[in-house]
Short mmCIF file of C-alpha atoms in Angstrom, two decimals:
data_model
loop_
_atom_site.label_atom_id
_atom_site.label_comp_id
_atom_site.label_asym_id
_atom_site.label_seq_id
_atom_site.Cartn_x
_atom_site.Cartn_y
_atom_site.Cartn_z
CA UNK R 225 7.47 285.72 138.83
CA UNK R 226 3.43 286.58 137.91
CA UNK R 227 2.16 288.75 136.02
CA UNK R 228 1.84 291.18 138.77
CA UNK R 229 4.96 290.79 140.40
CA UNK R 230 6.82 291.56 136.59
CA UNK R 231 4.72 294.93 136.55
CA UNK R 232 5.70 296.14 139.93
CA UNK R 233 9.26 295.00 139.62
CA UNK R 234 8.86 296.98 135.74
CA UNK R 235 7.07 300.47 137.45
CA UNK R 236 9.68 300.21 140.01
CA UNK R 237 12.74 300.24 137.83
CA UNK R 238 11.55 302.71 135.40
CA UNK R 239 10.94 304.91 138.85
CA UNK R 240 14.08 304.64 139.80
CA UNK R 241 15.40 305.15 136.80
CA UNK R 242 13.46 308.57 136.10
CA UNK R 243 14.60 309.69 139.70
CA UNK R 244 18.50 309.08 138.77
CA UNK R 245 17.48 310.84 136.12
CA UNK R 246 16.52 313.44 137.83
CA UNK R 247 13.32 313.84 137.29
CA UNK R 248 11.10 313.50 140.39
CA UNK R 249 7.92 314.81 138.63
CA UNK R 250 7.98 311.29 136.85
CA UNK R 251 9.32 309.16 139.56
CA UNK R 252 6.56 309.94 141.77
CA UNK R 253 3.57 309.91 139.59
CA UNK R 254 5.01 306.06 139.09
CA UNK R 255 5.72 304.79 142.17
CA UNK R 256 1.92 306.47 142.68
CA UNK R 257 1.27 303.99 140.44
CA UNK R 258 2.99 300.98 141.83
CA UNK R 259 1.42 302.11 145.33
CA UNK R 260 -2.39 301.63 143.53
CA UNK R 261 -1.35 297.82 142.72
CA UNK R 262 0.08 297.18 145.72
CA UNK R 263 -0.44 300.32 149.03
CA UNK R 264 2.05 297.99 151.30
CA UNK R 265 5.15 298.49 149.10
CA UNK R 266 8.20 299.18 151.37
CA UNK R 267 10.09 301.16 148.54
CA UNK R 268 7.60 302.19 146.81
CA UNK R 269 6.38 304.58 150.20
CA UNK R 270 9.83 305.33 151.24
CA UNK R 271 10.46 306.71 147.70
CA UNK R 272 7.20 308.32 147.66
CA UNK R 273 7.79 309.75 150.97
CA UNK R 274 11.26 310.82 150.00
CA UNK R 275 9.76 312.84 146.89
CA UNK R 276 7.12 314.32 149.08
CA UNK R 277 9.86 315.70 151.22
CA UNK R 278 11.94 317.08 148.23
CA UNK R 279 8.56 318.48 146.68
CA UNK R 280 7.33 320.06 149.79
CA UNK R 281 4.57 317.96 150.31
CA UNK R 282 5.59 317.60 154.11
CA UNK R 283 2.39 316.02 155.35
CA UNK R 284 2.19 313.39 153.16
CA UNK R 285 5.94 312.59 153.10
CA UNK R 286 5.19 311.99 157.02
CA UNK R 287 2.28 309.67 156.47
CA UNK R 288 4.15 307.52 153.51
CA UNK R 289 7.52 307.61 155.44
CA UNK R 290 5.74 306.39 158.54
CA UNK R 291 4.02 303.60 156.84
CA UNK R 292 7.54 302.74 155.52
CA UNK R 293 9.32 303.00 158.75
CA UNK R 294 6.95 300.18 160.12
CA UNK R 295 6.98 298.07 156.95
CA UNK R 296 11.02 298.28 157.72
CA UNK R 297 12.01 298.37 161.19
CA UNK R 298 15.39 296.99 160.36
CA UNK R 299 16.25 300.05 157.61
CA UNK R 300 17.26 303.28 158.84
CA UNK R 301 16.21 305.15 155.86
CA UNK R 302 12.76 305.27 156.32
CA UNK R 303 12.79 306.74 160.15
CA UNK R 304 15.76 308.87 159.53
CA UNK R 305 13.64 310.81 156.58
CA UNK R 306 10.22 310.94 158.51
CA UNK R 307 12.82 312.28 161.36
CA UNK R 308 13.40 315.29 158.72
CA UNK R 309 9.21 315.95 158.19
CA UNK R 310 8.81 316.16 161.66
CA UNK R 311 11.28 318.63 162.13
CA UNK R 312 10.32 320.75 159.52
CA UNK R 313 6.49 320.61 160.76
CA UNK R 314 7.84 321.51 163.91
CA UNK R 315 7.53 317.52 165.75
CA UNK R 316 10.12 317.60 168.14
CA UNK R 317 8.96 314.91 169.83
CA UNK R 318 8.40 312.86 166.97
CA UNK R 319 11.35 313.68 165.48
CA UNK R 320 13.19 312.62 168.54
CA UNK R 321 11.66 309.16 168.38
CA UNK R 322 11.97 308.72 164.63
CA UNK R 323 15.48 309.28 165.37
CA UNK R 324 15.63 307.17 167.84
CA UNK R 325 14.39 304.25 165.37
CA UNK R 326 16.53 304.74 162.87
CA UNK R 327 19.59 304.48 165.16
CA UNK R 328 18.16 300.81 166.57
CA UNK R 329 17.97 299.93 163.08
CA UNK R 330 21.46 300.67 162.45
CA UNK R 331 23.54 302.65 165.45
CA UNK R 332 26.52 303.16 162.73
CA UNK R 333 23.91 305.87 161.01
CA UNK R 334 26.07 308.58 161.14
CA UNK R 335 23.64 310.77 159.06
CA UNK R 336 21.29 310.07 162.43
CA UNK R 337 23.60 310.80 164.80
CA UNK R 338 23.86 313.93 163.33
CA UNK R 339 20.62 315.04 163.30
CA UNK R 340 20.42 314.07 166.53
CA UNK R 341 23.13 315.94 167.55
CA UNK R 342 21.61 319.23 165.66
CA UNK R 343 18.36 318.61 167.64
CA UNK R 344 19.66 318.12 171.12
CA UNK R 345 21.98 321.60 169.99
CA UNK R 346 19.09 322.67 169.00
CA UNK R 347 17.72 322.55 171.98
CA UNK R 348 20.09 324.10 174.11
CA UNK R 349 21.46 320.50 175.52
CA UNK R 350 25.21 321.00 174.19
CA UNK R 351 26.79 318.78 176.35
CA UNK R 352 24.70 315.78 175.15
CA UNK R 353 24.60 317.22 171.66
CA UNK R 354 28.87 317.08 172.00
CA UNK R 355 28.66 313.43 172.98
CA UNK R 356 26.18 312.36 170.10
CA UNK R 357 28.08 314.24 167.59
CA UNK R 358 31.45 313.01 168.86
CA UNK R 359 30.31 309.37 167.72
CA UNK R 360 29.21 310.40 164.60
CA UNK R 361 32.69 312.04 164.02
CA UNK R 362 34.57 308.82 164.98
CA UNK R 363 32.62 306.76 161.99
CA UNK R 364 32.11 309.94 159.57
CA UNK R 365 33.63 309.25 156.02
CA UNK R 366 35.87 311.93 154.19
CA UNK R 367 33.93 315.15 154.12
CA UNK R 368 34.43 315.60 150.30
CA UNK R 369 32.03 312.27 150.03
CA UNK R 370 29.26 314.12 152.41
CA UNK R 371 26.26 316.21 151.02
CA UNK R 372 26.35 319.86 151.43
CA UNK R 373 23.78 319.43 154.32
CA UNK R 374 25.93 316.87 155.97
CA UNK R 375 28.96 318.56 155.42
CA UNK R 376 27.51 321.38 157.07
CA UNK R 377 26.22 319.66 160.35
CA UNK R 378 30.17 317.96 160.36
CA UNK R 379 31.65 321.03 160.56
CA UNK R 380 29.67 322.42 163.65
CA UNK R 381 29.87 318.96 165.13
CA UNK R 382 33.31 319.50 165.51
CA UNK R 383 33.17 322.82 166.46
CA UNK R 384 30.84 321.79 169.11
CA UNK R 385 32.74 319.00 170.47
CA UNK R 386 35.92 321.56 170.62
CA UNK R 387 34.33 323.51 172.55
CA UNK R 388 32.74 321.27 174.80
CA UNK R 389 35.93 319.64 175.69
CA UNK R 390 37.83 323.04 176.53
CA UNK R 391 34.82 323.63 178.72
CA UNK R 392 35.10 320.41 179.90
CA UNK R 393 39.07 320.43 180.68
CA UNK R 394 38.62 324.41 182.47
CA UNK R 395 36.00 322.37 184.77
CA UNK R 396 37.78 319.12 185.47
CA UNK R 397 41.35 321.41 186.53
CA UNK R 398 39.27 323.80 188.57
CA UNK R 399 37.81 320.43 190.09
CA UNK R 400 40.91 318.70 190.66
CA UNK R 401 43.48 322.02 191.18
CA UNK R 402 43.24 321.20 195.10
CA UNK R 403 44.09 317.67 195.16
CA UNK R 404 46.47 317.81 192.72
CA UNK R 405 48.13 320.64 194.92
CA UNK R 406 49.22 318.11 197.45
CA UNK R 407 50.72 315.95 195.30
CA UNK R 408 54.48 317.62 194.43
CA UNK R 409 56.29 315.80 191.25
CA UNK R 410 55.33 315.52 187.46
CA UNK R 411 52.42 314.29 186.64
CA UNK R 412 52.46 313.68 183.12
CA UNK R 413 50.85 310.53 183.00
CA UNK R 414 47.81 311.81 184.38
CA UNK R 415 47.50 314.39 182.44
CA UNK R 416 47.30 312.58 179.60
CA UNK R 417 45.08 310.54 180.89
CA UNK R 418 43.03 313.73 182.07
CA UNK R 419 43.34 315.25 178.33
CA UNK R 420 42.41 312.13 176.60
CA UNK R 421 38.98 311.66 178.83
CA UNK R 422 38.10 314.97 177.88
CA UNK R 423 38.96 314.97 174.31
CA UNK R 424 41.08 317.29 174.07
CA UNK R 425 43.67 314.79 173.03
CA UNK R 426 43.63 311.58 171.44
CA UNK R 427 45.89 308.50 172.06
CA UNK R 428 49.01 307.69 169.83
CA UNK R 429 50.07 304.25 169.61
CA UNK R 430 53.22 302.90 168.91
CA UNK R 431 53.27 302.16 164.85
CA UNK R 432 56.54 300.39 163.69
CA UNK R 433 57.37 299.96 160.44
CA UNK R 434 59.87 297.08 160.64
CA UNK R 435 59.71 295.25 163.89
CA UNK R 436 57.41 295.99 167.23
CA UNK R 437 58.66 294.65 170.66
CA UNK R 438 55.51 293.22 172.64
CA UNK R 439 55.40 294.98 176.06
CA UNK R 440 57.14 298.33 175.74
CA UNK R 441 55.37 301.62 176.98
CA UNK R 442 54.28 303.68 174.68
CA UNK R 443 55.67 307.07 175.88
CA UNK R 444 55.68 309.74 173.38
CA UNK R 445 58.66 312.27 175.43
CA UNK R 446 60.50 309.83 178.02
CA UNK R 447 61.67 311.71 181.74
CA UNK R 448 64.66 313.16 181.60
CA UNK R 449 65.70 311.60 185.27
CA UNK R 450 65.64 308.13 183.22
CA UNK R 451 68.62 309.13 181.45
CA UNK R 452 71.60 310.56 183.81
CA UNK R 453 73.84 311.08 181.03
CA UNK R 454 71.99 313.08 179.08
CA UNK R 455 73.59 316.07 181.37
CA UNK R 456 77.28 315.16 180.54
CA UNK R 457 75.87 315.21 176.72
CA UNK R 458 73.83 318.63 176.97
CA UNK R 459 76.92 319.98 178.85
CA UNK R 460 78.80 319.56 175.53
CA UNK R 461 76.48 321.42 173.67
CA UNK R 462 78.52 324.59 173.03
CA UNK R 463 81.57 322.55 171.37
CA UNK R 464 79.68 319.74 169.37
CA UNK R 465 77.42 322.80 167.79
CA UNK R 466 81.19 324.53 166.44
CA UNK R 467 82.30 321.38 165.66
CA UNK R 468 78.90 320.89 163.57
CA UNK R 469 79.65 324.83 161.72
CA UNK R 470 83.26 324.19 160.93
CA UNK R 471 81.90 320.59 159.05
CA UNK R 472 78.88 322.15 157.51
CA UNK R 473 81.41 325.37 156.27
CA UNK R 474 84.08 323.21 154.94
CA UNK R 475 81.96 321.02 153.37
CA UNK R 476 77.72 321.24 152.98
CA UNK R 477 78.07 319.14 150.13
CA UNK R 478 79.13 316.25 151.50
CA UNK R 479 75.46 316.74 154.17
CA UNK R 480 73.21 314.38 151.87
CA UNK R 481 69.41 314.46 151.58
CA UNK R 482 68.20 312.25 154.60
CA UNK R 483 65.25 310.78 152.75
CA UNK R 484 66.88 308.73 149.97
CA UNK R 485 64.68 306.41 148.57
CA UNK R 486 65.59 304.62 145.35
CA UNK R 487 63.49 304.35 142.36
CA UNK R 488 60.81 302.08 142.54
CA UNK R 489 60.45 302.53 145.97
CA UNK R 490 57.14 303.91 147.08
CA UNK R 491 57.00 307.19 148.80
CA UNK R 492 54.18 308.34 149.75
CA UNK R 493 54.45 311.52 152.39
CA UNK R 494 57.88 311.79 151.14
CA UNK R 495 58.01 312.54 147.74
CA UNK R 496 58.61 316.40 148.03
CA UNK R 497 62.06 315.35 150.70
CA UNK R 498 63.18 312.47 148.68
CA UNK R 499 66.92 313.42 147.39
CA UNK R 500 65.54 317.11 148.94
CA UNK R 501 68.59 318.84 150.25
CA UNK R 502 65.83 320.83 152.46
CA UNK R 503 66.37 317.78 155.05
CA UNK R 504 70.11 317.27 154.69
CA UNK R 505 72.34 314.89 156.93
CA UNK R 506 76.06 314.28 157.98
CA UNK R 507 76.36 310.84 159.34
CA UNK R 508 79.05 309.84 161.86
CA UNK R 509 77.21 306.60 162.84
CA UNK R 510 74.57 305.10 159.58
CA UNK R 511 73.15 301.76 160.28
CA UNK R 512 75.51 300.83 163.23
CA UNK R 513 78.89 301.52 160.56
CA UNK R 514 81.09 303.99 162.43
CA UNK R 515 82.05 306.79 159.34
CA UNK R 516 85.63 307.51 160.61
CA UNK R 517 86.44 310.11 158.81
CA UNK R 518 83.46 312.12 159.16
CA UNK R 519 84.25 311.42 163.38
CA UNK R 520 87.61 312.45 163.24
CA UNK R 521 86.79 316.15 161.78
CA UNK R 522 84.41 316.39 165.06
CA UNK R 523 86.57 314.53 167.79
CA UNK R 524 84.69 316.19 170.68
CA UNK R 525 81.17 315.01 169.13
CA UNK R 526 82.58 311.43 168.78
CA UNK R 527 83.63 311.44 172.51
CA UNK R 528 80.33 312.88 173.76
CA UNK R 529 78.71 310.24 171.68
CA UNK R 530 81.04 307.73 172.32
CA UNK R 531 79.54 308.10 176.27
CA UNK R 532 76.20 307.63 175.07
CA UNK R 533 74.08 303.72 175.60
CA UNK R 534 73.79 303.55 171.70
CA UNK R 535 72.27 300.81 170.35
CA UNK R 536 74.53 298.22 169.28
CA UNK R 537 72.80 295.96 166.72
CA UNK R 538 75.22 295.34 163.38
CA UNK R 539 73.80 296.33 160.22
CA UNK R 540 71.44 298.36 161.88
CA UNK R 541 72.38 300.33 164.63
CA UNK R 542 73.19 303.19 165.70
CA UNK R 543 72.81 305.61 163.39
CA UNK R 544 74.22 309.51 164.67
CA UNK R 545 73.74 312.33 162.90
CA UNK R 546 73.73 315.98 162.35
CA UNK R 547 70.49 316.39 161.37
CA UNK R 548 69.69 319.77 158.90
CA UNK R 549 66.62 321.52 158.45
CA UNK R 550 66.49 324.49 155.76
CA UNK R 551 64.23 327.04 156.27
CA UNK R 552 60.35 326.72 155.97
CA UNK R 553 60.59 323.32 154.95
CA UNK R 554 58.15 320.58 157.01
CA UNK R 555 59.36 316.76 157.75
CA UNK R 556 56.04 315.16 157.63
CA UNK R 557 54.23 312.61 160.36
CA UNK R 558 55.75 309.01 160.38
CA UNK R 559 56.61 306.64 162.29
CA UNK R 560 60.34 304.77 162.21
CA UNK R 561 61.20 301.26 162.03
CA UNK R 562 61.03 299.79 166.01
CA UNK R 563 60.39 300.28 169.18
CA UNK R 564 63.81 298.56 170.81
CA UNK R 565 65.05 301.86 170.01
CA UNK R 566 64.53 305.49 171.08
CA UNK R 567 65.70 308.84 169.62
CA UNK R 568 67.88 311.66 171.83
CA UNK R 569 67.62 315.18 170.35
CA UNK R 570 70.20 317.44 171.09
CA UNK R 571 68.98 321.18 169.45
CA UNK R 572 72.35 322.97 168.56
CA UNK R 573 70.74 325.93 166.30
CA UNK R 574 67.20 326.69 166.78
CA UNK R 575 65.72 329.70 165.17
CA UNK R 576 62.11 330.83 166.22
CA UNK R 577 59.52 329.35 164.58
CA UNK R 578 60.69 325.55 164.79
CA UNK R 579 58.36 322.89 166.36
CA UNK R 580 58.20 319.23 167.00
CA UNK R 581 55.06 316.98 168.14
CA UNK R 582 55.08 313.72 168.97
CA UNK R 583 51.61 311.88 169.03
CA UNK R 584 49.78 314.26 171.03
CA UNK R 585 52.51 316.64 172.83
CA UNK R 586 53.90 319.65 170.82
CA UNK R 587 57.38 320.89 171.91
CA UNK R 588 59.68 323.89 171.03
CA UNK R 589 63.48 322.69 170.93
CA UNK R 590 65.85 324.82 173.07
CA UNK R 591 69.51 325.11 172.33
CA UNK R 592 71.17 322.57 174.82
CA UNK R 593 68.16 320.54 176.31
CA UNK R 594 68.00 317.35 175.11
CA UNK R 595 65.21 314.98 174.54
CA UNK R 596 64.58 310.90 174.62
CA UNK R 597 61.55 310.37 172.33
CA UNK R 598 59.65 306.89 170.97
CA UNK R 599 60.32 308.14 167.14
CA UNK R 600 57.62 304.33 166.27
CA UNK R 601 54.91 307.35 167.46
CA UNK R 602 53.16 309.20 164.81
CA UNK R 603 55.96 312.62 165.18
CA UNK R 604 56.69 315.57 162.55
CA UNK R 605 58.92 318.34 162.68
CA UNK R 606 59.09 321.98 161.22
CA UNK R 607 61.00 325.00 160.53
CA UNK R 608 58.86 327.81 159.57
CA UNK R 609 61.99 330.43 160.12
CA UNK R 610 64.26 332.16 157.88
CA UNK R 611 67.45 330.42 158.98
CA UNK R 612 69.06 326.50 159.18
CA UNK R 613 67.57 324.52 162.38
CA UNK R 614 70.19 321.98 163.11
CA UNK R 615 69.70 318.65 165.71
CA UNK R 616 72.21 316.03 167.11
CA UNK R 617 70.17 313.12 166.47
CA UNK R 618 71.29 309.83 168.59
CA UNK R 619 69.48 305.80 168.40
CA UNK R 620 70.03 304.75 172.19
CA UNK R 621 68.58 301.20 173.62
CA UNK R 622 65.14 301.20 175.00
CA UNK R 623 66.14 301.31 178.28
CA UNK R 624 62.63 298.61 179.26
CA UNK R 625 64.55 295.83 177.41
CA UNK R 626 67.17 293.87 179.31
CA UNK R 627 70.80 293.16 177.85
CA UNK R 628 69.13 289.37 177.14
CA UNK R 629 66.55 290.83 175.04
CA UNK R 630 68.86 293.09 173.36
CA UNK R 631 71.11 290.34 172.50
CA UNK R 632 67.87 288.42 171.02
CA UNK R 633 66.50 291.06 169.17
CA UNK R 634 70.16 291.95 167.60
CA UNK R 635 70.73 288.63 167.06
CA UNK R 636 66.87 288.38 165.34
CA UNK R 637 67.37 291.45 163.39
CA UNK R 638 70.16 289.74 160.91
CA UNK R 639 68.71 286.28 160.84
CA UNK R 640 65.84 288.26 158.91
CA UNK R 641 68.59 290.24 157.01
CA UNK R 642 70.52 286.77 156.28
CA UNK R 643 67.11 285.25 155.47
CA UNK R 644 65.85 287.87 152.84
CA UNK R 645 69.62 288.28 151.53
#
């Protein structure tokens, strides 16, 4: 390196040292310095341009930052800040274009998007500000790792894009309310679809934790009319919920914490249920082992259950359950361990107050409806009430797979098990 090269490298690390130091006084008279020796120094404007700004120099923090920004036209930083001196003298127009640069420099600049967001809000556009600040919210990091300012301009981002996709949603149902009027039947499906173009909901995939079956629909609350039986089961409701009170009467203690991890295990959104009696559980089915003696103290249970498609897979599957929820206690979101497999709910005691969402679609359980749901979707249940919330919980084939496939995937299932034994 010469001579020269050694002293501009040497007054540029002692300015960036003074301004980590916070002292900006310093750091500016020096890179003043290293801008004497040599004016065409990319950092040495931008950081003079950026101290400008912070000392309220505006006009000259717009002629050093422009100088940068065409010295750099592959760094954001340089347009982004001469975006913020043209707003505050007022430049619309040249703010607009400085932002413009910094995002084809880099379109992941969130801190661009933004400000472009605020200025097109600004400007009484909110419909493109929504769509500008709804990409900046899909790459924004964790707001506790955002300035104050940023911070700030997240938080109406998201209130703007809220907004804008209620609006959004009213318009698109007033739009569609006469078409859809000829068409009689449920249309869930599209109105997911509907919700999810409009942001008002986002898509759920299926997540499982221990195997995933290519091919399988992700559907977070299956259609009743797929699953006949499920009347002959809900018709049972009165008798399996007094079988359920005469076991839990006679004997809570033997309903065990459902989240039983052992030591050493980690536990993540679980630590506050693990070996909780808050989530408690009597098993008549637990990894596809029939508990006979818990069955024969609820015979009418077993027989309803007995009628059900459970899974069949050794080792594994089913599992049944009474499944008991104390009050104002919260199972967090999770996801279970495969797709081949999908949960029935059957509510026997359901206080006010008790909720259950799966992906996208929150539902309040009614005494004697039953459910089918995909349990490898994100779903978490609650009991904000004062009294016990109790389910019959039931694993039941997927019905999408065929009896070849279940055979496989059974026989798959313990080769692992064998394997890892």
């Amino acid at each position: 390196m010469s001579q020269s090269g050694s002293a501009l490298s040497e007054l540029a690390a002692r300015a960036r040292a003074a301004m980590t130091a916070g002292r900006p006084a310093e750091a500016a008279q020096l890179w003043s310095q290293l801008l004497a020796l040599a004016p065409d120094h990319p950092q040495a404007l931008f950081h003079s341009g950026q101290l400008a700004l912070h000392l309220g120099d505006t006009a000259k923090a717009r002629m050093l930052l422009e100088r940068a920004a065409n010295l750099s036209p592959k760094d954001p930083l340089p347009p982004l800040n001469l975006a913020i001196a043209a707003r505050r003298l007022k430049d619309e127009a040249a703010e607009a274009a400085a932002l413009d640069r910094a995002l084809a420099a880099d379109p992941y600049c969130y801190p661009a998007l933004l400000l472009k967001g605020a200025m097109l809000d600004r400007g009484n556009q909110p419909r493109q500000a929504a769509r500008i600040y709804k990409d900046a919210l899909a790459i924004l990091p964790p707001d506790d790792t955002l300035s104050p300012d940023l911070r700030e301009q997240a938080v109406r981002a998201r209130e703007l894009v809220a907004k804008n996709a209620a609006e959004m949603q009213a318009a698109l149902e007033a739009e569609l309310a006469p078409l859809r009027a000829q068409h009689a039947g449920a249309l869930d499906r599209f109105d997911q679809c509907r919700d999810v173009a409009t942001g008002a909901k986002k898509i759920y995939t299926q997540q499982p934790t221990v195997l995933h079956y290519p091919g399988l629909p992700a559907i977070q609350f299956y259609d009743k009319a797929d699953f006949p039986w499920l009347k002959a089961l809900e018709a049972k409701t009165d008798v399996i919920r007094d079988e359920f009170l005469k076991l839990y009467h006679e004997d809570a203690a033997g309903f065990a914490p459902y989240v039983d991890h052992p030591p050493g295990t980690p536990v993540n959104q679980w630590a506050e249920l693990n070996h909780n009696p808050r989530w408690s559980a009597a098993h008549l089915w637990r990894d596809g082992k029939r508990d006979d003696a818990v069955c024969a103290r609820v015979p009418e249970t077993t027989r309803a259950v007995d009628a059900v498609p459970k899974v069949t897979i050794p080792n594994f599957g089913p599992t049944v359950l009474f499944s008991a929820l104390a009050p104002k206690t919260r199972i967090p979101a999770h996801t279970s361990s495969t797709n081949v497999r999908l949960i029935v709910h059957l509510p026997l005691i359901v206080p006010p107050s008790c909720g259950f969402r799966v992906g996208n679609e929150t539902r309040e359980w009614k005494v004697g409806e039953a459910w089918v749901f995909d349990d490898t979707i994100e779903h978490e249940a609650w009991n904000d009430s004062d009294q016990l919330r109790v389910i019959l919980m039931i694993d039941i084939w997927n019905p999408h797979l065929s009896e070849a496939e279940r055979a496989l995937v059974s026989a798959l299932l313990n080769g692992i098990r064998k394997y890892n034994a």
